[in-house]
């Protein structure tokens, strides 16, 4: 857990460790990656294939850059965009495996086909109570 770890109880920290991928605010700082000291910017550049860059104040995938789908030059541009952001902060997160399933879809009127889709399963909470789930599906951009 990073510098804010003390804000959470032991139980909360354990829950975060189990369910949230390794995450840091993009900045020119030293930090730790699973207990090993790293220079964050050098690490982000070196580990592009295993990282995601995204603005912390967007939703629906807006502004997200997937390192494994981005060339080195475009990755460097995304890092600079993150560092120079005027509104909000950007985060870097470790890539996690995403569940894939086959789903039916209607390709043409009266014809059902099937597609391999990525499944994003998110709980919806209102005033701290579970009230439903949101499950967007997306075709994979590249093999995982």
PDB file of N, CA, C and O in Angstrom, residues 1-24 31-36:
ATOM      1  N   UNK A   1       0.869  -1.176   0.000  1.00  0.00           N
ATOM      2  CA  UNK A   1       0.000   0.000   0.000  1.00  0.00           C
ATOM      3  C   UNK A   1       0.906   1.226   0.000  1.00  0.00           C
ATOM      4  O   UNK A   1       1.943   1.243   0.617  1.00  0.00           O
ATOM      5  N   UNK A   2       0.480   2.246  -0.668  1.00  0.00           N
ATOM      6  CA  UNK A   2       1.284   3.456  -0.813  1.00  0.00           C
ATOM      7  C   UNK A   2       1.121   4.393   0.379  1.00  0.00           C
ATOM      8  O   UNK A   2       0.671   3.992   1.446  1.00  0.00           O
ATOM      9  N   UNK A   3       1.439   5.648   0.157  1.00  0.00           N
ATOM     10  CA  UNK A   3       1.459   6.633   1.248  1.00  0.00           C
ATOM     11  C   UNK A   3       0.105   6.802   1.945  1.00  0.00           C
ATOM     12  O   UNK A   3       0.060   7.282   3.059  1.00  0.00           O
ATOM     13  N   UNK A   4      -0.993   6.420   1.318  1.00  0.00           N
ATOM     14  CA  UNK A   4      -2.317   6.573   1.932  1.00  0.00           C
ATOM     15  C   UNK A   4      -2.787   5.328   2.669  1.00  0.00           C
ATOM     16  O   UNK A   4      -3.914   5.273   3.146  1.00  0.00           O
ATOM     17  N   UNK A   5      -1.924   4.336   2.758  1.00  0.00           N
ATOM     18  CA  UNK A   5      -2.299   3.074   3.396  1.00  0.00           C
ATOM     19  C   UNK A   5      -2.801   3.234   4.819  1.00  0.00           C
ATOM     20  O   UNK A   5      -3.697   2.517   5.252  1.00  0.00           O
ATOM     21  N   UNK A   6      -2.245   4.196   5.529  1.00  0.00           N
ATOM     22  CA  UNK A   6      -2.647   4.384   6.930  1.00  0.00           C
ATOM     23  C   UNK A   6      -4.086   4.902   7.067  1.00  0.00           C
ATOM     24  O   UNK A   6      -4.644   4.880   8.161  1.00  0.00           O
ATOM     25  N   UNK A   7      -4.682   5.344   5.980  1.00  0.00           N
ATOM     26  CA  UNK A   7      -6.058   5.840   6.017  1.00  0.00           C
ATOM     27  C   UNK A   7      -7.082   4.696   6.084  1.00  0.00           C
ATOM     28  O   UNK A   7      -8.258   4.937   6.321  1.00  0.00           O
ATOM     29  N   UNK A   8      -6.607   3.468   5.865  1.00  0.00           N
ATOM     30  CA  UNK A   8      -7.501   2.323   5.808  1.00  0.00           C
ATOM     31  C   UNK A   8      -7.199   1.345   6.939  1.00  0.00           C
ATOM     32  O   UNK A   8      -6.057   1.211   7.372  1.00  0.00           O
ATOM     33  N   UNK A   9      -8.225   0.637   7.372  1.00  0.00           N
ATOM     34  CA  UNK A   9      -8.031  -0.397   8.395  1.00  0.00           C
ATOM     35  C   UNK A   9      -7.285  -1.572   7.776  1.00  0.00           C
ATOM     36  O   UNK A   9      -7.172  -1.690   6.546  1.00  0.00           O
ATOM     37  N   UNK A  10      -6.810  -2.471   8.612  1.00  0.00           N
ATOM     38  CA  UNK A  10      -6.116  -3.667   8.121  1.00  0.00           C
ATOM     39  C   UNK A  10      -7.030  -4.459   7.180  1.00  0.00           C
ATOM     40  O   UNK A  10      -6.607  -4.916   6.111  1.00  0.00           O
ATOM     41  N   UNK A  11      -8.289  -4.620   7.555  1.00  0.00           N
ATOM     42  CA  UNK A  11      -9.253  -5.360   6.732  1.00  0.00           C
ATOM     43  C   UNK A  11      -9.458  -4.684   5.386  1.00  0.00           C
ATOM     44  O   UNK A  11      -9.491  -5.348   4.345  1.00  0.00           O
ATOM     45  N   UNK A  12      -9.576  -3.351   5.391  1.00  0.00           N
ATOM     46  CA  UNK A  12      -9.752  -2.618   4.141  1.00  0.00           C
ATOM     47  C   UNK A  12      -8.512  -2.732   3.252  1.00  0.00           C
ATOM     48  O   UNK A  12      -8.626  -2.904   2.033  1.00  0.00           O
ATOM     49  N   UNK A  13      -7.334  -2.640   3.859  1.00  0.00           N
ATOM     50  CA  UNK A  13      -6.085  -2.775   3.081  1.00  0.00           C
ATOM     51  C   UNK A  13      -5.996  -4.158   2.445  1.00  0.00           C
ATOM     52  O   UNK A  13      -5.563  -4.290   1.295  1.00  0.00           O
ATOM     53  N   UNK A  14      -6.402  -5.174   3.165  1.00  0.00           N
ATOM     54  CA  UNK A  14      -6.371  -6.531   2.626  1.00  0.00           C
ATOM     55  C   UNK A  14      -7.360  -6.681   1.468  1.00  0.00           C
ATOM     56  O   UNK A  14      -7.057  -7.299   0.450  1.00  0.00           O
ATOM     57  N   UNK A  15      -8.529  -6.090   1.592  1.00  0.00           N
ATOM     58  CA  UNK A  15      -9.526  -6.111   0.525  1.00  0.00           C
ATOM     59  C   UNK A  15      -8.995  -5.398  -0.723  1.00  0.00           C
ATOM     60  O   UNK A  15      -9.121  -5.904  -1.844  1.00  0.00           O
ATOM     61  N   UNK A  16      -8.378  -4.248  -0.528  1.00  0.00           N
ATOM     62  CA  UNK A  16      -7.781  -3.498  -1.642  1.00  0.00           C
ATOM     63  C   UNK A  16      -6.695  -4.334  -2.306  1.00  0.00           C
ATOM     64  O   UNK A  16      -6.633  -4.447  -3.533  1.00  0.00           O
ATOM     65  N   UNK A  17      -5.820  -4.932  -1.507  1.00  0.00           N
ATOM     66  CA  UNK A  17      -4.721  -5.742  -2.049  1.00  0.00           C
ATOM     67  C   UNK A  17      -5.249  -6.889  -2.915  1.00  0.00           C
ATOM     68  O   UNK A  17      -4.697  -7.183  -3.968  1.00  0.00           O
ATOM     69  N   UNK A  18      -6.346  -7.497  -2.499  1.00  0.00           N
ATOM     70  CA  UNK A  18      -6.897  -8.641  -3.227  1.00  0.00           C
ATOM     71  C   UNK A  18      -7.647  -8.251  -4.499  1.00  0.00           C
ATOM     72  O   UNK A  18      -7.734  -9.048  -5.431  1.00  0.00           O
ATOM     73  N   UNK A  19      -8.239  -7.042  -4.532  1.00  0.00           N
ATOM     74  CA  UNK A  19      -9.179  -6.731  -5.607  1.00  0.00           C
ATOM     75  C   UNK A  19      -8.825  -5.548  -6.498  1.00  0.00           C
ATOM     76  O   UNK A  19      -9.465  -5.371  -7.539  1.00  0.00           O
ATOM     77  N   UNK A  20      -7.857  -4.744  -6.120  1.00  0.00           N
ATOM     78  CA  UNK A  20      -7.485  -3.576  -6.921  1.00  0.00           C
ATOM     79  C   UNK A  20      -6.090  -3.810  -7.486  1.00  0.00           C
ATOM     80  O   UNK A  20      -5.171  -4.120  -6.743  1.00  0.00           O
ATOM     81  N   UNK A  21      -5.911  -3.663  -8.802  1.00  0.00           N
ATOM     82  CA  UNK A  21      -4.569  -3.848  -9.351  1.00  0.00           C
ATOM     83  C   UNK A  21      -3.589  -2.799  -8.807  1.00  0.00           C
ATOM     84  O   UNK A  21      -4.010  -1.716  -8.381  1.00  0.00           O
ATOM     85  N   UNK A  22      -2.301  -3.116  -8.846  1.00  0.00           N
ATOM     86  CA  UNK A  22      -1.261  -2.180  -8.442  1.00  0.00           C
ATOM     87  C   UNK A  22      -1.504  -0.874  -9.190  1.00  0.00           C
ATOM     88  O   UNK A  22      -1.655  -0.855 -10.412  1.00  0.00           O
ATOM     89  N   UNK A  23      -1.585   0.248  -8.449  1.00  0.00           N
ATOM     90  CA  UNK A  23      -1.974   1.548  -9.007  1.00  0.00           C
ATOM     91  C   UNK A  23      -1.124   2.647  -8.391  1.00  0.00           C
ATOM     92  O   UNK A  23      -0.897   2.652  -7.186  1.00  0.00           O
ATOM     93  N   UNK A  24      -0.703   3.609  -9.227  1.00  0.00           N
ATOM     94  CA  UNK A  24       0.018   4.784  -8.735  1.00  0.00           C
ATOM     95  C   UNK A  24      -0.429   6.007  -9.523  1.00  0.00           C
ATOM     96  O   UNK A  24      -0.827   5.910 -10.682  1.00  0.00           O
ATOM     97  N   UNK A  31       8.856   5.022  -5.944  1.00  0.00           N
ATOM     98  CA  UNK A  31       7.764   4.315  -5.285  1.00  0.00           C
ATOM     99  C   UNK A  31       8.168   2.855  -5.131  1.00  0.00           C
ATOM    100  O   UNK A  31       9.326   2.505  -5.332  1.00  0.00           O
ATOM    101  N   UNK A  32       7.221   2.017  -4.802  1.00  0.00           N
ATOM    102  CA  UNK A  32       7.508   0.588  -4.668  1.00  0.00           C
ATOM    103  C   UNK A  32       6.574  -0.212  -5.565  1.00  0.00           C
ATOM    104  O   UNK A  32       5.406   0.130  -5.741  1.00  0.00           O
ATOM    105  N   UNK A  33       7.116  -1.259  -6.135  1.00  0.00           N
ATOM    106  CA  UNK A  33       6.335  -2.221  -6.914  1.00  0.00           C
ATOM    107  C   UNK A  33       6.516  -3.566  -6.233  1.00  0.00           C
ATOM    108  O   UNK A  33       7.571  -4.189  -6.345  1.00  0.00           O
ATOM    109  N   UNK A  34       5.504  -3.960  -5.459  1.00  0.00           N
ATOM    110  CA  UNK A  34       5.546  -5.195  -4.675  1.00  0.00           C
ATOM    111  C   UNK A  34       6.814  -5.280  -3.825  1.00  0.00           C
ATOM    112  O   UNK A  34       7.534  -6.268  -3.831  1.00  0.00           O
ATOM    113  N   UNK A  35       7.073  -4.182  -3.109  1.00  0.00           N
ATOM    114  CA  UNK A  35       8.177  -4.148  -2.161  1.00  0.00           C
ATOM    115  C   UNK A  35       9.524  -3.759  -2.741  1.00  0.00           C
ATOM    116  O   UNK A  35      10.463  -3.514  -1.998  1.00  0.00           O
ATOM    117  N   UNK A  36       9.646  -3.663  -4.056  1.00  0.00           N
ATOM    118  CA  UNK A  36      10.910  -3.282  -4.679  1.00  0.00           C
ATOM    119  C   UNK A  36      10.869  -1.804  -5.050  1.00  0.00           C
ATOM    120  O   UNK A  36       9.914  -1.341  -5.695  1.00  0.00           O
TER     121      UNK A  36
END
